[in-house]
XYZ file of N, CA and C in Angstrom:
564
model
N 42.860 61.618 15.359
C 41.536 61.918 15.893
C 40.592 60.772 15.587
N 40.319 60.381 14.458
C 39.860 59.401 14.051
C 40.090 57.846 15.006
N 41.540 57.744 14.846
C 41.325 56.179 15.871
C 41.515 56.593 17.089
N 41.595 57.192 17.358
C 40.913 58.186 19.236
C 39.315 57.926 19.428
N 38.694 58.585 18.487
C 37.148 58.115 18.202
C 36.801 57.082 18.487
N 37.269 56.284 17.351
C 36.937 54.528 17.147
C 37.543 53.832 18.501
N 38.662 53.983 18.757
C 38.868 53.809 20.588
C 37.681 53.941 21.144
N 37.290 54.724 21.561
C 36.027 55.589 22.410
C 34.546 54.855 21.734
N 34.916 54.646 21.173
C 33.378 54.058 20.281
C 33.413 52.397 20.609
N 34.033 52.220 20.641
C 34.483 50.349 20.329
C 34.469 50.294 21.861
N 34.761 50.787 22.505
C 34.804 50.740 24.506
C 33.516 51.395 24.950
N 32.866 52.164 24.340
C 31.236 52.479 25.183
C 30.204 52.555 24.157
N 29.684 53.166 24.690
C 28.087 52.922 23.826
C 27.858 54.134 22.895
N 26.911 53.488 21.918
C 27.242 54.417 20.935
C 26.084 55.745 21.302
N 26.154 56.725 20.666
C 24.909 57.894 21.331
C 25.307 58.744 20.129
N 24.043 59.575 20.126
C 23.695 60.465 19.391
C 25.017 61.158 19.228
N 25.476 61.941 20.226
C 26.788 62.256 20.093
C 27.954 61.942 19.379
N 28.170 60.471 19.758
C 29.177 60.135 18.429
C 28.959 59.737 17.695
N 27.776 59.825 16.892
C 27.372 59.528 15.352
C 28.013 61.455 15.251
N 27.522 62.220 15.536
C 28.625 63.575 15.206
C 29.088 63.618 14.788
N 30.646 62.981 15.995
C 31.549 63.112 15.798
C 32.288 62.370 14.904
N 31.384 61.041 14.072
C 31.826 60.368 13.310
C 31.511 61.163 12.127
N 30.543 61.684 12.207
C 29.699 62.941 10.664
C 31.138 63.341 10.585
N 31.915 64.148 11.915
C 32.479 64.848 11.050
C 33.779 64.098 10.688
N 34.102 63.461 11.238
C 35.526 62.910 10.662
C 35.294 62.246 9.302
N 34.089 61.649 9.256
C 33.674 61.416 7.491
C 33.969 62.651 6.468
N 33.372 63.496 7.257
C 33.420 65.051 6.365
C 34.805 65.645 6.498
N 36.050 64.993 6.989
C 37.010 65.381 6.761
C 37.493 64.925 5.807
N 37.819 63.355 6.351
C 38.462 62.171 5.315
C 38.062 63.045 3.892
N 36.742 62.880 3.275
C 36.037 63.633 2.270
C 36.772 64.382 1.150
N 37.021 65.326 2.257
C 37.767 66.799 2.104
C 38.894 66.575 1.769
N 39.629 65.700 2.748
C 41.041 65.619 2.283
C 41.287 65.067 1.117
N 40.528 63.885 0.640
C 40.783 63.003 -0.375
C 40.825 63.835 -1.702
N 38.839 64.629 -1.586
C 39.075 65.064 -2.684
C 39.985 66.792 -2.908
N 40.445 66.888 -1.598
C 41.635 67.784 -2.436
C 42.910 67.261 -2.529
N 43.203 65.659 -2.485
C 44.995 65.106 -2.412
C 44.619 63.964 -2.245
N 44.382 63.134 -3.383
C 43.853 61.482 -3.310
C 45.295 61.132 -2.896
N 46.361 61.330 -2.753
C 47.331 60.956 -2.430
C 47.630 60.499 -0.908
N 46.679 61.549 -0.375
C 47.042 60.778 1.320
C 46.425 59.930 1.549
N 45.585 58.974 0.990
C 45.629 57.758 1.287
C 46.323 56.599 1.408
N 47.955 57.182 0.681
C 49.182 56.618 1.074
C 49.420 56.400 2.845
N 49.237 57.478 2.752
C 49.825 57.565 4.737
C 49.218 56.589 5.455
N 47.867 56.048 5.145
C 46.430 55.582 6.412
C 47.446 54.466 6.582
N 48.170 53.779 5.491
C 48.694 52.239 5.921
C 49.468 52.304 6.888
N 50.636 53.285 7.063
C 51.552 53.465 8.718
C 50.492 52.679 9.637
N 49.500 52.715 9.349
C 48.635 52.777 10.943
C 48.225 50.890 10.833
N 48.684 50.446 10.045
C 48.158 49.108 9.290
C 48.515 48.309 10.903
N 49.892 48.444 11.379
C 50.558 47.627 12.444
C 50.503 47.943 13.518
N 49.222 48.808 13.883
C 49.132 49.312 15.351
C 48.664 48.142 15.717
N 48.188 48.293 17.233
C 48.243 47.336 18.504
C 46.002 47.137 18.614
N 45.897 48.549 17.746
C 44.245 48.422 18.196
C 43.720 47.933 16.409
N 44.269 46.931 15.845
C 44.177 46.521 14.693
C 42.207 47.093 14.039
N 41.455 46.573 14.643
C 40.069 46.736 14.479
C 39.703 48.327 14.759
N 40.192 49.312 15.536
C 39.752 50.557 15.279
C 40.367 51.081 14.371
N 41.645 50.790 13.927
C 42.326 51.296 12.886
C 41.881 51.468 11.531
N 41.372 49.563 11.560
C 40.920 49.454 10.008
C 39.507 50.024 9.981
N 38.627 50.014 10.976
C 37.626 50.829 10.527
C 38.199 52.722 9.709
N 39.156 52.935 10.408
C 39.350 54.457 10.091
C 39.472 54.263 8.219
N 40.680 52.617 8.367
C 40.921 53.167 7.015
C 40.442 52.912 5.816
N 39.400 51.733 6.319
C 38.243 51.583 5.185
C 37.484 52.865 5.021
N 37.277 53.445 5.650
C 36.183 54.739 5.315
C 36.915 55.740 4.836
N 38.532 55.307 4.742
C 39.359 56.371 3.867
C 39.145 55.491 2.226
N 39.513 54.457 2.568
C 39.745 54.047 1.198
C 38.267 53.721 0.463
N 37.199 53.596 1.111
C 35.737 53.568 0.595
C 35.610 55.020 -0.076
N 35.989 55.973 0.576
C 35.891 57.500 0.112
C 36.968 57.272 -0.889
N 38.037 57.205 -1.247
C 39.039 57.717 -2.369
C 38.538 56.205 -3.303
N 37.714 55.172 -3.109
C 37.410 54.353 -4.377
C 36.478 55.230 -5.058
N 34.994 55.496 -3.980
C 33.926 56.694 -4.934
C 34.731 57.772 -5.504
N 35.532 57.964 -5.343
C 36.044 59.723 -5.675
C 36.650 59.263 -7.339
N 37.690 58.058 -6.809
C 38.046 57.420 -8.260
C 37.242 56.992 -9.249
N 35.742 56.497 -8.715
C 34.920 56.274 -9.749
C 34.153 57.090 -10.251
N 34.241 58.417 -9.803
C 34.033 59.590 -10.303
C 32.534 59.988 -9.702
N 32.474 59.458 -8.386
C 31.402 60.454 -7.336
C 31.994 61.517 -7.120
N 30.866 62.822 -6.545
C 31.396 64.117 -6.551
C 30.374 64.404 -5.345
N 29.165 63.732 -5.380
C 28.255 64.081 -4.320
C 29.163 64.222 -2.835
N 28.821 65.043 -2.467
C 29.692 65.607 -1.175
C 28.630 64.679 -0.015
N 27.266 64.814 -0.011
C 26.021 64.007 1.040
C 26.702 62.394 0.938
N 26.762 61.808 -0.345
C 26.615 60.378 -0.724
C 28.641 59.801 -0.236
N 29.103 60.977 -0.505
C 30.605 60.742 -0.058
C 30.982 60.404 1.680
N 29.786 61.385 2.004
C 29.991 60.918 3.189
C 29.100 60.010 4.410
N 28.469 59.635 3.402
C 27.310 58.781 3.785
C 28.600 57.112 3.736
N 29.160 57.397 2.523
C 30.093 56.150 2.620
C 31.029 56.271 3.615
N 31.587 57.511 3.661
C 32.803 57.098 4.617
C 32.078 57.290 6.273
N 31.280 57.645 6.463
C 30.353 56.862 7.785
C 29.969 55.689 8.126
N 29.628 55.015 6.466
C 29.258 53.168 6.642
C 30.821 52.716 6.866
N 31.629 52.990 6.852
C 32.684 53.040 6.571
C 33.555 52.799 8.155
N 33.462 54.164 8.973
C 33.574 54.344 10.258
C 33.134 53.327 11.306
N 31.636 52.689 11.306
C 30.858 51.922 11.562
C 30.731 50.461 11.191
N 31.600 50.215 10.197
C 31.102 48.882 9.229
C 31.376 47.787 10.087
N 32.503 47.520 11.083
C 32.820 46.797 12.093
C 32.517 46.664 13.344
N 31.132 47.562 13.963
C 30.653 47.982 15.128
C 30.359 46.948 15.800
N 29.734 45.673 14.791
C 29.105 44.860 15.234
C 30.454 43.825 16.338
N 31.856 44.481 15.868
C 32.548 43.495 16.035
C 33.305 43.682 17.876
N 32.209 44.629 18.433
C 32.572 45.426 19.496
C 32.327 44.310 21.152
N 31.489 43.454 20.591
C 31.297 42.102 21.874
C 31.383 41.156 21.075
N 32.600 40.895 19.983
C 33.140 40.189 19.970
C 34.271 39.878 20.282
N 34.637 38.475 21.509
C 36.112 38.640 22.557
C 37.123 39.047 21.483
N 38.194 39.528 21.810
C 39.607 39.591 21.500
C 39.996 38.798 21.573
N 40.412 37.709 21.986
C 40.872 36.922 21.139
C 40.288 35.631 20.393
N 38.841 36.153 20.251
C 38.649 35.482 18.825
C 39.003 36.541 17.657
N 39.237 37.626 17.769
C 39.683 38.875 17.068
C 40.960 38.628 16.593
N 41.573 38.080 17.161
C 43.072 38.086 17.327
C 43.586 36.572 17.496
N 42.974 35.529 16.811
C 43.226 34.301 16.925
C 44.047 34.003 15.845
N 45.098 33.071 15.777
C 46.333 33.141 14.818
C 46.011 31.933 14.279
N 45.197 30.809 14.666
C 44.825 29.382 14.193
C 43.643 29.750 13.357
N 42.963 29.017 12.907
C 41.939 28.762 12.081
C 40.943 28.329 13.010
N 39.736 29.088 12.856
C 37.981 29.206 13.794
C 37.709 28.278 13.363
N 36.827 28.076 14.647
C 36.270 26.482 14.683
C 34.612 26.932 14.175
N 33.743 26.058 13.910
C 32.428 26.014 13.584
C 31.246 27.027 14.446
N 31.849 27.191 15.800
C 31.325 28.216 16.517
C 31.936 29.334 16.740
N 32.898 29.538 16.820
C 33.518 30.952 16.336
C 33.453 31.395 15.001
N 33.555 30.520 13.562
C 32.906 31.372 12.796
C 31.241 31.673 12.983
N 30.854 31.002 13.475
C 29.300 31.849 13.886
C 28.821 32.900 14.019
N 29.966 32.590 15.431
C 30.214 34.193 16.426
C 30.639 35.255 15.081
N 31.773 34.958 14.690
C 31.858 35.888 13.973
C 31.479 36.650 12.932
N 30.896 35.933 12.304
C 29.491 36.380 10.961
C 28.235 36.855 11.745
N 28.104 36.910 12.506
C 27.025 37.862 13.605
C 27.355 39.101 13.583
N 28.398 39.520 13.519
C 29.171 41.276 13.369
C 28.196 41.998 12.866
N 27.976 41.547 11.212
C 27.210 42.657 10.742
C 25.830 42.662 11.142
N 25.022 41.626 11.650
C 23.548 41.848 11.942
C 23.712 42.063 13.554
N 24.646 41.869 14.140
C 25.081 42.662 15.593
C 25.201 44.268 15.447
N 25.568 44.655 14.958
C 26.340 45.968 14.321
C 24.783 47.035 13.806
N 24.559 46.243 12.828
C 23.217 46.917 12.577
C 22.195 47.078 13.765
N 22.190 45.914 14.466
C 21.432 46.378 15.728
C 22.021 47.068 16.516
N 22.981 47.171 16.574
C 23.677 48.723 17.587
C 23.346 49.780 17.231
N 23.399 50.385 15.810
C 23.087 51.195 15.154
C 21.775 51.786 15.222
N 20.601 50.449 15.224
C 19.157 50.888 15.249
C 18.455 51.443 14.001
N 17.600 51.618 13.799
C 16.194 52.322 12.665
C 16.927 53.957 12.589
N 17.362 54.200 13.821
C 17.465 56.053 13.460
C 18.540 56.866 14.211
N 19.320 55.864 14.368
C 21.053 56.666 14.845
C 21.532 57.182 13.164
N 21.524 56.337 12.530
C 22.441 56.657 11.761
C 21.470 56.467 9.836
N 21.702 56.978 8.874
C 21.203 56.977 7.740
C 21.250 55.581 7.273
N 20.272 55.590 6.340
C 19.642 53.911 5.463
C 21.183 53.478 5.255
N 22.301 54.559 4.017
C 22.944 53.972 3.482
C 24.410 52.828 4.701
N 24.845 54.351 5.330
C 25.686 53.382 6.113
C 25.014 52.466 7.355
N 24.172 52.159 7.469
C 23.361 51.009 8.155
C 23.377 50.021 7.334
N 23.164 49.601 5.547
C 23.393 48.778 4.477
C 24.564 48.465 4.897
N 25.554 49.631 4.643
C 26.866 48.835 4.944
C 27.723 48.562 6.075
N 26.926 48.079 7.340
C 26.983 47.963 8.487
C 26.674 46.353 8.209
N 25.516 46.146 7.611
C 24.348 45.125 7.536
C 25.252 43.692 6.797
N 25.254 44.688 5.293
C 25.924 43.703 3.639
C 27.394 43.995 3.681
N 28.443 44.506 4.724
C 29.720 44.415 3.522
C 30.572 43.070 3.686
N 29.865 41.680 4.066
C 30.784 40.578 4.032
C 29.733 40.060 2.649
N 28.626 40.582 2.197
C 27.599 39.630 1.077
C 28.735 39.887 -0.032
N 28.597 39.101 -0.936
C 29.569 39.064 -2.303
C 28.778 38.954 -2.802
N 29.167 39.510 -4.735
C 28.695 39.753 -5.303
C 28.030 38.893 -6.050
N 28.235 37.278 -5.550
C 27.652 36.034 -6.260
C 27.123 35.603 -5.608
N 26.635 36.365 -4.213
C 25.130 35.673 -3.391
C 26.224 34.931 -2.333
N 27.306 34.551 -2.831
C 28.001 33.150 -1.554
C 28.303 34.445 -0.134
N 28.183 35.250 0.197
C 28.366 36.102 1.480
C 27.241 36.061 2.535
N 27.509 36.759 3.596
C 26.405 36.692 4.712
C 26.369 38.061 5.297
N 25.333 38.324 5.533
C 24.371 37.156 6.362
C 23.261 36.613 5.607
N 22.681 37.902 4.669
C 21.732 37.563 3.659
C 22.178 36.637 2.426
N 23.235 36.389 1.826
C 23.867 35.929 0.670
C 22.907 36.668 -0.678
N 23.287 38.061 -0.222
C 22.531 38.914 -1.258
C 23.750 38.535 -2.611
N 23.153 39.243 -3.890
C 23.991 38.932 -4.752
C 24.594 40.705 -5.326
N 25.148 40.774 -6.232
C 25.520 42.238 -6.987
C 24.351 43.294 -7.329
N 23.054 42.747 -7.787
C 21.346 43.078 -8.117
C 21.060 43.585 -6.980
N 21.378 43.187 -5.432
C 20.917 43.377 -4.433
C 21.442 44.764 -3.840
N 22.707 45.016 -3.797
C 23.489 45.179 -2.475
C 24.043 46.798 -3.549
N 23.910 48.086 -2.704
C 23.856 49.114 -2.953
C 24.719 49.399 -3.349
N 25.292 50.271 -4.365
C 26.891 50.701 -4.936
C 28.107 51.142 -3.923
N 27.341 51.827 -2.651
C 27.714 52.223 -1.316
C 28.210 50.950 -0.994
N 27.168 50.063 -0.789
C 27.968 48.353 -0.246
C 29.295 48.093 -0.678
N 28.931 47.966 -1.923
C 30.007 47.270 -2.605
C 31.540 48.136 -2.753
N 31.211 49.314 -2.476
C 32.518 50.066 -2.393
C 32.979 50.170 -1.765
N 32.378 50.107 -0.026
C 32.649 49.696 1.340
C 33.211 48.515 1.600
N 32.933 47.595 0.738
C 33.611 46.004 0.780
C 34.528 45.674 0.342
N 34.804 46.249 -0.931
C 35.936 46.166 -1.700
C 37.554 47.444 -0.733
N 36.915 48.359 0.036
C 37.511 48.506 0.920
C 38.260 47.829 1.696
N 37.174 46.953 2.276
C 37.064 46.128 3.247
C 38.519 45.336 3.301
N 38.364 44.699 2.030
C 38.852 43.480 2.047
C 39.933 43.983 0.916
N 40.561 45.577 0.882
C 41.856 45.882 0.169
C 42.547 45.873 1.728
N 41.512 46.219 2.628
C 42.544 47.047 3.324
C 42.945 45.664 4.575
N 41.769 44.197 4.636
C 42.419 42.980 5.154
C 43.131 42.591 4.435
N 43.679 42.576 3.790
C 44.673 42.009 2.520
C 45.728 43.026 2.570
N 45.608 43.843 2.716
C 47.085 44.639 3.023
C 47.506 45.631 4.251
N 46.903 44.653 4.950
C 47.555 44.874 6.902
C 47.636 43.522 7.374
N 48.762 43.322 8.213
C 48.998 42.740 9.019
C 48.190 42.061 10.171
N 47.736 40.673 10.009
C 46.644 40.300 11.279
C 47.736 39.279 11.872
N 47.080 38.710 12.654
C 47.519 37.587 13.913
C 47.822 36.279 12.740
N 46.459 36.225 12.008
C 46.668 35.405 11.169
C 47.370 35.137 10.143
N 47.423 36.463 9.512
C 48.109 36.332 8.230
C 48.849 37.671 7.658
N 50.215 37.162 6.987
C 50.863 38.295 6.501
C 49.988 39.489 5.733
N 50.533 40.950 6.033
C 50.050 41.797 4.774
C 50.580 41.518 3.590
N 49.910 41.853 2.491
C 50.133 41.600 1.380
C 50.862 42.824 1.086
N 50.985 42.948 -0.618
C 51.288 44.631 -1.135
C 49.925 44.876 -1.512
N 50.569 46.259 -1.607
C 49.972 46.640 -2.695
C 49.121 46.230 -4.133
């Protein structure tokens, strides 16, 4: 259901409506995790599908939800406030071509451009009042690192919301252990 969604989301426009339907698949993920942190085993099957970018949105907002749960969040609102920034965090990456998406060489000076535009693209899809402060942050910050060297802002760790940073560290478990054009998955 989830990368059915993100299909449907990533091909039209976003609307009141499927911020919903993203509420609720956040409020599932949620549910499931915190009754069986274990199925977050399964999300990786989906690591080698063909729609690489709707996928990993699904499964960052799984694994953003089972990092808070591990660090011992319980807030059910704030749980799913993440796994919504979560759902969304790549929106921006929706007019960006495929195959700069899917380029197996190394980006040139204007395609990384293009491509660090995602998140302040993304946030403007989103708007002031589709969607809540937090996952709009992590729409905005989840490429900033925690030593300021990230973008778009080069916020530092002081800056960038606990939501951010748990969304990022997502981020970049779950590019590091799937399969791109570019580069092998890792393990575990």
């Amino acid at each position: 259901i989830g990368a059915k969604f993100i299909k449907c989301l990533y091909e039209g426009d976003l609307t009141p409506a499927s911020v919903v339907k993203a509420e609720t698949i956040a409020a599932g993920m949620v549910e499931c995790i915190a009754e069986d942190p274990s199925c977050i085993k399964f999300l990786s099957a989906l690591a080698d599908h063909d729609y690489y970018t709707y996928f990993h949105s699904v499964r960052v907002a799984a694994y953003a939800t089972a990092i808070a749960v591990a660090m011992g969040l319980t807030d059910e609102t704030r749980l799913k406030t993440i796994a919504l920034g979560g759902v969304f965090h790549d929106i921006g990456k929706k007019d960006v071509p495929l195959a700069l998406l899917n380029k197996s060489g190394p980006l040139t000076d204007q395609e990384w451009k293009l491509m660090r535009g995602h998140p302040a693209a993304g946030h403007g899809l989103v708007g002031e009042t589709v969607l809540h402060h937090v996952p709009r942050e992590i729409i905005l910050h989840h490429h900033e690192k925690r030593n300021g060297a990230g973008y778009p802002h080069g916020l530092d760790k002081g800056s960038l919301l606990q939501e951010v940073q748990i969304a990022t560290l997502a981020d970049i478990f779950d590019a590091l252990t799937s399969s791109r054009a570019y580069q092998a998955k890792r393990s575990r």
